[in-house]
């Protein structure tokens, strides 16, 4: 849906119930995972008691096994010529790759992997808790590499939860987790540096990835782009769409991707009578 040229919102596209979201260059892929995995009942194996079929993406189920059989997730698979940014909100991920990196991360950590000339990795979602559900929420985003960096050596960076900048408004009714980019950084806060071969390593590209949360009665303004270059910008409404949040004065009441005019500030406002926060 095209909107008025006077609005900062150029286009509104309804999000799919399953699969990747629409993206703009230099982003290649964006998917939001929200799964309510049960408590571990396997006696410490961290597995589900109902094995998957190897291709479970049912958007109407409380959780998905994806390509996993006993442990949900994505077993070994290849990437080449781009980067993956995995930004976690809840839950844990077990990562292992062909370069020799392996570990467990989550609960707000951000992993940035430059696939470059090629890497094989796996991302599994273990059921680590036996006394409570194993909820999982994360974004995985693929960022293209510049042509000169397509075949660089693979590299890997971890930004732990405690090192990821978080901005809060004075009334604490809105917050921004700054997964990437030079926005909402308070004085004396240093942003994590993207990998050296990344599109995001050049400040003129103005690459940013932000997770914004607004509570009832809260508001925040996304500032216009830092760069004077032609910047693409998208806003995804992923949670709380029934709260009738206002984006640049327009009420949004469905899960959408908003293509924005990056030369304009964008106010986001949520009425104090709303029943849930928006993200």
PDB file of N, CA, C and O in Angstrom, residues 30-32 85-90 107-112 137-141 159-161 163-167 176-185 191-195 200 207-213 236 238 279:
ATOM      1  N   UNK A  30      15.514 -11.249   6.369  1.00  0.00           N
ATOM      2  CA  UNK A  30      15.180 -10.894   7.748  1.00  0.00           C
ATOM      3  C   UNK A  30      14.056 -11.818   8.212  1.00  0.00           C
ATOM      4  O   UNK A  30      13.008 -11.907   7.566  1.00  0.00           O
ATOM      5  N   UNK A  31      14.288 -12.508   9.322  1.00  0.00           N
ATOM      6  CA  UNK A  31      13.243 -13.387   9.852  1.00  0.00           C
ATOM      7  C   UNK A  31      13.194 -13.237  11.367  1.00  0.00           C
ATOM      8  O   UNK A  31      14.221 -13.054  12.031  1.00  0.00           O
ATOM      9  N   UNK A  32      11.975 -13.257  11.893  1.00  0.00           N
ATOM     10  CA  UNK A  32      11.737 -13.141  13.335  1.00  0.00           C
ATOM     11  C   UNK A  32      11.235 -14.482  13.842  1.00  0.00           C
ATOM     12  O   UNK A  32      10.232 -15.004  13.362  1.00  0.00           O
ATOM     13  N   UNK A  85      23.556 -11.595  11.010  1.00  0.00           N
ATOM     14  CA  UNK A  85      23.459 -10.948  12.322  1.00  0.00           C
ATOM     15  C   UNK A  85      22.337 -11.657  13.062  1.00  0.00           C
ATOM     16  O   UNK A  85      21.177 -11.637  12.627  1.00  0.00           O
ATOM     17  N   UNK A  86      22.672 -12.314  14.167  1.00  0.00           N
ATOM     18  CA  UNK A  86      21.672 -13.008  14.973  1.00  0.00           C
ATOM     19  C   UNK A  86      21.526 -12.265  16.284  1.00  0.00           C
ATOM     20  O   UNK A  86      22.434 -12.270  17.122  1.00  0.00           O
ATOM     21  N   UNK A  87      20.392 -11.586  16.442  1.00  0.00           N
ATOM     22  CA  UNK A  87      20.138 -10.739  17.606  1.00  0.00           C
ATOM     23  C   UNK A  87      19.093 -11.426  18.474  1.00  0.00           C
ATOM     24  O   UNK A  87      17.945 -11.602  18.056  1.00  0.00           O
ATOM     25  N   UNK A  88      19.490 -11.812  19.677  1.00  0.00           N
ATOM     26  CA  UNK A  88      18.598 -12.575  20.548  1.00  0.00           C
ATOM     27  C   UNK A  88      17.872 -11.673  21.532  1.00  0.00           C
ATOM     28  O   UNK A  88      18.393 -10.649  21.967  1.00  0.00           O
ATOM     29  N   UNK A  89      16.674 -12.088  21.890  1.00  0.00           N
ATOM     30  CA  UNK A  89      15.883 -11.384  22.902  1.00  0.00           C
ATOM     31  C   UNK A  89      15.583 -12.299  24.092  1.00  0.00           C
ATOM     32  O   UNK A  89      15.693 -11.891  25.245  1.00  0.00           O
ATOM     33  N   UNK A  90      15.190 -13.530  23.793  1.00  0.00           N
ATOM     34  CA  UNK A  90      14.948 -14.543  24.823  1.00  0.00           C
ATOM     35  C   UNK A  90      15.503 -15.871  24.327  1.00  0.00           C
ATOM     36  O   UNK A  90      15.547 -16.129  23.126  1.00  0.00           O
ATOM     37  N   UNK A 107      19.776 -14.581  25.232  1.00  0.00           N
ATOM     38  CA  UNK A 107      19.300 -13.672  26.273  1.00  0.00           C
ATOM     39  C   UNK A 107      19.850 -12.253  26.081  1.00  0.00           C
ATOM     40  O   UNK A 107      20.317 -11.609  27.016  1.00  0.00           O
ATOM     41  N   UNK A 108      19.805 -11.771  24.831  1.00  0.00           N
ATOM     42  CA  UNK A 108      20.236 -10.413  24.542  1.00  0.00           C
ATOM     43  C   UNK A 108      21.579 -10.302  23.862  1.00  0.00           C
ATOM     44  O   UNK A 108      21.976  -9.204  23.464  1.00  0.00           O
ATOM     45  N   UNK A 109      22.299 -11.404  23.719  1.00  0.00           N
ATOM     46  CA  UNK A 109      23.579 -11.373  22.999  1.00  0.00           C
ATOM     47  C   UNK A 109      23.345 -11.216  21.498  1.00  0.00           C
ATOM     48  O   UNK A 109      22.282 -11.579  20.974  1.00  0.00           O
ATOM     49  N   UNK A 110      24.354 -10.700  20.803  1.00  0.00           N
ATOM     50  CA  UNK A 110      24.301 -10.534  19.352  1.00  0.00           C
ATOM     51  C   UNK A 110      25.514 -11.207  18.730  1.00  0.00           C
ATOM     52  O   UNK A 110      26.648 -10.947  19.135  1.00  0.00           O
ATOM     53  N   UNK A 111      25.262 -12.080  17.766  1.00  0.00           N
ATOM     54  CA  UNK A 111      26.348 -12.735  17.028  1.00  0.00           C
ATOM     55  C   UNK A 111      26.405 -12.159  15.617  1.00  0.00           C
ATOM     56  O   UNK A 111      25.377 -12.013  14.954  1.00  0.00           O
ATOM     57  N   UNK A 112      27.613 -11.851  15.162  1.00  0.00           N
ATOM     58  CA  UNK A 112      27.811 -11.272  13.832  1.00  0.00           C
ATOM     59  C   UNK A 112      28.820 -12.151  13.117  1.00  0.00           C
ATOM     60  O   UNK A 112      29.989 -12.210  13.490  1.00  0.00           O
ATOM     61  N   UNK A 137      13.083 -15.983  21.381  1.00  0.00           N
ATOM     62  CA  UNK A 137      12.778 -14.891  20.450  1.00  0.00           C
ATOM     63  C   UNK A 137      14.088 -14.344  19.923  1.00  0.00           C
ATOM     64  O   UNK A 137      15.001 -14.053  20.692  1.00  0.00           O
ATOM     65  N   UNK A 138      14.155 -14.210  18.605  1.00  0.00           N
ATOM     66  CA  UNK A 138      15.371 -13.670  17.999  1.00  0.00           C
ATOM     67  C   UNK A 138      15.076 -13.187  16.586  1.00  0.00           C
ATOM     68  O   UNK A 138      14.089 -13.588  15.970  1.00  0.00           O
ATOM     69  N   UNK A 139      15.954 -12.339  16.101  1.00  0.00           N
ATOM     70  CA  UNK A 139      15.982 -11.952  14.698  1.00  0.00           C
ATOM     71  C   UNK A 139      17.237 -12.528  14.074  1.00  0.00           C
ATOM     72  O   UNK A 139      18.316 -12.497  14.674  1.00  0.00           O
ATOM     73  N   UNK A 140      17.103 -13.059  12.852  1.00  0.00           N
ATOM     74  CA  UNK A 140      18.294 -13.299  12.048  1.00  0.00           C
ATOM     75  C   UNK A 140      18.189 -12.459  10.784  1.00  0.00           C
ATOM     76  O   UNK A 140      17.172 -12.477  10.086  1.00  0.00           O
ATOM     77  N   UNK A 141      19.261 -11.720  10.536  1.00  0.00           N
ATOM     78  CA  UNK A 141      19.302 -10.755   9.439  1.00  0.00           C
ATOM     79  C   UNK A 141      20.532 -11.042   8.597  1.00  0.00           C
ATOM     80  O   UNK A 141      21.627 -11.255   9.139  1.00  0.00           O
ATOM     81  N   UNK A 159      28.886 -10.008  20.539  1.00  0.00           N
ATOM     82  CA  UNK A 159      28.627  -8.842  21.365  1.00  0.00           C
ATOM     83  C   UNK A 159      27.702  -9.298  22.489  1.00  0.00           C
ATOM     84  O   UNK A 159      26.518  -9.584  22.262  1.00  0.00           O
ATOM     85  N   UNK A 160      28.251  -9.400  23.677  1.00  0.00           N
ATOM     86  CA  UNK A 160      27.482  -9.936  24.795  1.00  0.00           C
ATOM     87  C   UNK A 160      26.445  -8.922  25.270  1.00  0.00           C
ATOM     88  O   UNK A 160      26.608  -7.706  25.114  1.00  0.00           O
ATOM     89  N   UNK A 161      25.408  -9.423  25.876  1.00  0.00           N
ATOM     90  CA  UNK A 161      24.277  -8.615  26.333  1.00  0.00           C
ATOM     91  C   UNK A 161      24.735  -7.347  27.057  1.00  0.00           C
ATOM     92  O   UNK A 161      24.243  -6.251  26.788  1.00  0.00           O
ATOM     93  N   UNK A 163      27.285  -5.641  26.740  1.00  0.00           N
ATOM     94  CA  UNK A 163      27.992  -4.683  25.891  1.00  0.00           C
ATOM     95  C   UNK A 163      27.109  -4.094  24.794  1.00  0.00           C
ATOM     96  O   UNK A 163      27.586  -3.279  23.997  1.00  0.00           O
ATOM     97  N   UNK A 164      25.859  -4.511  24.726  1.00  0.00           N
ATOM     98  CA  UNK A 164      24.942  -4.000  23.700  1.00  0.00           C
ATOM     99  C   UNK A 164      24.247  -2.758  24.255  1.00  0.00           C
ATOM    100  O   UNK A 164      23.539  -2.836  25.269  1.00  0.00           O
ATOM    101  N   UNK A 165      24.405  -1.591  23.617  1.00  0.00           N
ATOM    102  CA  UNK A 165      23.820  -0.355  24.156  1.00  0.00           C
ATOM    103  C   UNK A 165      22.291  -0.407  24.208  1.00  0.00           C
ATOM    104  O   UNK A 165      21.645  -0.904  23.279  1.00  0.00           O
ATOM    105  N   UNK A 166      21.738   0.118  25.278  1.00  0.00           N
ATOM    106  CA  UNK A 166      20.288   0.240  25.441  1.00  0.00           C
ATOM    107  C   UNK A 166      19.976   1.670  25.868  1.00  0.00           C
ATOM    108  O   UNK A 166      20.533   2.171  26.852  1.00  0.00           O
ATOM    109  N   UNK A 167      19.087   2.305  25.117  1.00  0.00           N
ATOM    110  CA  UNK A 167      18.654   3.672  25.432  1.00  0.00           C
ATOM    111  C   UNK A 167      17.235   3.614  26.001  1.00  0.00           C
ATOM    112  O   UNK A 167      16.401   2.849  25.523  1.00  0.00           O
ATOM    113  N   UNK A 176      15.308   1.481  23.349  1.00  0.00           N
ATOM    114  CA  UNK A 176      15.904   1.065  22.076  1.00  0.00           C
ATOM    115  C   UNK A 176      17.142   0.243  22.378  1.00  0.00           C
ATOM    116  O   UNK A 176      18.074   0.738  23.023  1.00  0.00           O
ATOM    117  N   UNK A 177      17.152  -0.995  21.925  1.00  0.00           N
ATOM    118  CA  UNK A 177      18.356  -1.813  21.985  1.00  0.00           C
ATOM    119  C   UNK A 177      19.080  -1.634  20.658  1.00  0.00           C
ATOM    120  O   UNK A 177      18.515  -1.932  19.600  1.00  0.00           O
ATOM    121  N   UNK A 178      20.299  -1.132  20.719  1.00  0.00           N
ATOM    122  CA  UNK A 178      21.027  -0.744  19.507  1.00  0.00           C
ATOM    123  C   UNK A 178      21.921  -1.907  19.086  1.00  0.00           C
ATOM    124  O   UNK A 178      23.088  -1.990  19.472  1.00  0.00           O
ATOM    125  N   UNK A 179      21.365  -2.802  18.284  1.00  0.00           N
ATOM    126  CA  UNK A 179      22.127  -3.966  17.836  1.00  0.00           C
ATOM    127  C   UNK A 179      23.256  -3.563  16.886  1.00  0.00           C
ATOM    128  O   UNK A 179      24.307  -4.189  16.860  1.00  0.00           O
ATOM    129  N   UNK A 180      23.031  -2.525  16.113  1.00  0.00           N
ATOM    130  CA  UNK A 180      24.064  -2.008  15.209  1.00  0.00           C
ATOM    131  C   UNK A 180      23.719  -0.573  14.869  1.00  0.00           C
ATOM    132  O   UNK A 180      22.540  -0.203  14.809  1.00  0.00           O
ATOM    133  N   UNK A 181      24.752   0.252  14.646  1.00  0.00           N
ATOM    134  CA  UNK A 181      24.509   1.615  14.198  1.00  0.00           C
ATOM    135  C   UNK A 181      24.765   2.679  15.249  1.00  0.00           C
ATOM    136  O   UNK A 181      24.835   2.392  16.456  1.00  0.00           O
ATOM    137  N   UNK A 182      24.889   3.908  14.806  1.00  0.00           N
ATOM    138  CA  UNK A 182      25.208   5.041  15.674  1.00  0.00           C
ATOM    139  C   UNK A 182      23.969   5.888  15.932  1.00  0.00           C
ATOM    140  O   UNK A 182      23.904   7.073  15.569  1.00  0.00           O
ATOM    141  N   UNK A 183      22.979   5.287  16.551  1.00  0.00           N
ATOM    142  CA  UNK A 183      21.753   5.969  16.936  1.00  0.00           C
ATOM    143  C   UNK A 183      21.459   5.690  18.406  1.00  0.00           C
ATOM    144  O   UNK A 183      21.776   4.596  18.911  1.00  0.00           O
ATOM    145  N   UNK A 184      20.850   6.645  19.080  1.00  0.00           N
ATOM    146  CA  UNK A 184      20.433   6.492  20.477  1.00  0.00           C
ATOM    147  C   UNK A 184      21.602   6.119  21.393  1.00  0.00           C
ATOM    148  O   UNK A 184      21.415   5.408  22.388  1.00  0.00           O
ATOM    149  N   UNK A 185      22.794   6.582  21.065  1.00  0.00           N
ATOM    150  CA  UNK A 185      23.956   6.320  21.904  1.00  0.00           C
ATOM    151  C   UNK A 185      24.157   7.505  22.848  1.00  0.00           C
ATOM    152  O   UNK A 185      24.414   8.623  22.412  1.00  0.00           O
ATOM    153  N   UNK A 191      29.637   2.178  20.721  1.00  0.00           N
ATOM    154  CA  UNK A 191      28.973   1.090  20.012  1.00  0.00           C
ATOM    155  C   UNK A 191      29.983   0.009  19.640  1.00  0.00           C
ATOM    156  O   UNK A 191      31.168   0.285  19.423  1.00  0.00           O
ATOM    157  N   UNK A 192      29.522  -1.229  19.593  1.00  0.00           N
ATOM    158  CA  UNK A 192      30.367  -2.330  19.135  1.00  0.00           C
ATOM    159  C   UNK A 192      30.730  -2.117  17.667  1.00  0.00           C
ATOM    160  O   UNK A 192      29.883  -1.753  16.857  1.00  0.00           O
ATOM    161  N   UNK A 193      31.973  -2.371  17.322  1.00  0.00           N
ATOM    162  CA  UNK A 193      32.428  -2.166  15.944  1.00  0.00           C
ATOM    163  C   UNK A 193      32.041  -3.348  15.083  1.00  0.00           C
ATOM    164  O   UNK A 193      32.301  -4.500  15.454  1.00  0.00           O
ATOM    165  N   UNK A 194      31.425  -3.114  13.918  1.00  0.00           N
ATOM    166  CA  UNK A 194      31.115  -4.219  13.007  1.00  0.00           C
ATOM    167  C   UNK A 194      32.399  -4.837  12.473  1.00  0.00           C
ATOM    168  O   UNK A 194      33.465  -4.208  12.514  1.00  0.00           O
ATOM    169  N   UNK A 195      32.353  -6.060  11.967  1.00  0.00           N
ATOM    170  CA  UNK A 195      33.540  -6.666  11.376  1.00  0.00           C
ATOM    171  C   UNK A 195      34.135  -5.776  10.287  1.00  0.00           C
ATOM    172  O   UNK A 195      33.403  -5.045   9.603  1.00  0.00           O
ATOM    173  N   UNK A 200      28.609  -2.448   7.028  1.00  0.00           N
ATOM    174  CA  UNK A 200      28.383  -1.548   8.159  1.00  0.00           C
ATOM    175  C   UNK A 200      29.662  -0.902   8.661  1.00  0.00           C
ATOM    176  O   UNK A 200      29.602   0.033   9.475  1.00  0.00           O
ATOM    177  N   UNK A 207      24.540   2.020   8.334  1.00  0.00           N
ATOM    178  CA  UNK A 207      23.797   0.791   8.638  1.00  0.00           C
ATOM    179  C   UNK A 207      23.407   0.784  10.118  1.00  0.00           C
ATOM    180  O   UNK A 207      24.234   1.040  10.996  1.00  0.00           O
ATOM    181  N   UNK A 208      22.143   0.508  10.387  1.00  0.00           N
ATOM    182  CA  UNK A 208      21.659   0.440  11.767  1.00  0.00           C
ATOM    183  C   UNK A 208      20.608  -0.656  11.883  1.00  0.00           C
ATOM    184  O   UNK A 208      19.818  -0.878  10.957  1.00  0.00           O
ATOM    185  N   UNK A 209      20.617  -1.336  13.034  1.00  0.00           N
ATOM    186  CA  UNK A 209      19.592  -2.332  13.365  1.00  0.00           C
ATOM    187  C   UNK A 209      19.169  -2.054  14.807  1.00  0.00           C
ATOM    188  O   UNK A 209      19.980  -2.178  15.739  1.00  0.00           O
ATOM    189  N   UNK A 210      17.917  -1.664  14.987  1.00  0.00           N
ATOM    190  CA  UNK A 210      17.414  -1.217  16.286  1.00  0.00           C
ATOM    191  C   UNK A 210      16.201  -2.033  16.701  1.00  0.00           C
ATOM    192  O   UNK A 210      15.320  -2.309  15.877  1.00  0.00           O
ATOM    193  N   UNK A 211      16.127  -2.383  17.978  1.00  0.00           N
ATOM    194  CA  UNK A 211      14.931  -3.030  18.532  1.00  0.00           C
ATOM    195  C   UNK A 211      14.261  -2.029  19.466  1.00  0.00           C
ATOM    196  O   UNK A 211      14.790  -1.698  20.532  1.00  0.00           O
ATOM    197  N   UNK A 212      13.097  -1.551  19.049  1.00  0.00           N
ATOM    198  CA  UNK A 212      12.381  -0.499  19.773  1.00  0.00           C
ATOM    199  C   UNK A 212      11.178  -1.095  20.491  1.00  0.00           C
ATOM    200  O   UNK A 212      10.393  -1.849  19.901  1.00  0.00           O
ATOM    201  N   UNK A 213      11.022  -0.736  21.760  1.00  0.00           N
ATOM    202  CA  UNK A 213       9.870  -1.162  22.554  1.00  0.00           C
ATOM    203  C   UNK A 213       9.204   0.073  23.140  1.00  0.00           C
ATOM    204  O   UNK A 213       9.883   0.939  23.714  1.00  0.00           O
ATOM    205  N   UNK A 236       9.610  -2.613  11.156  1.00  0.00           N
ATOM    206  CA  UNK A 236       8.740  -3.777  11.266  1.00  0.00           C
ATOM    207  C   UNK A 236       7.961  -3.699  12.582  1.00  0.00           C
ATOM    208  O   UNK A 236       8.552  -3.505  13.650  1.00  0.00           O
ATOM    209  N   UNK A 238       6.219  -5.992  15.007  1.00  0.00           N
ATOM    210  CA  UNK A 238       6.213  -7.448  15.200  1.00  0.00           C
ATOM    211  C   UNK A 238       5.361  -7.901  16.377  1.00  0.00           C
ATOM    212  O   UNK A 238       4.913  -9.044  16.413  1.00  0.00           O
ATOM    213  N   UNK A 279       6.376  -3.560  19.731  1.00  0.00           N
ATOM    214  CA  UNK A 279       7.778  -3.732  19.338  1.00  0.00           C
ATOM    215  C   UNK A 279       7.848  -3.710  17.837  1.00  0.00           C
ATOM    216  O   UNK A 279       6.953  -4.149  17.158  1.00  0.00           O
TER     217      UNK A 279
END
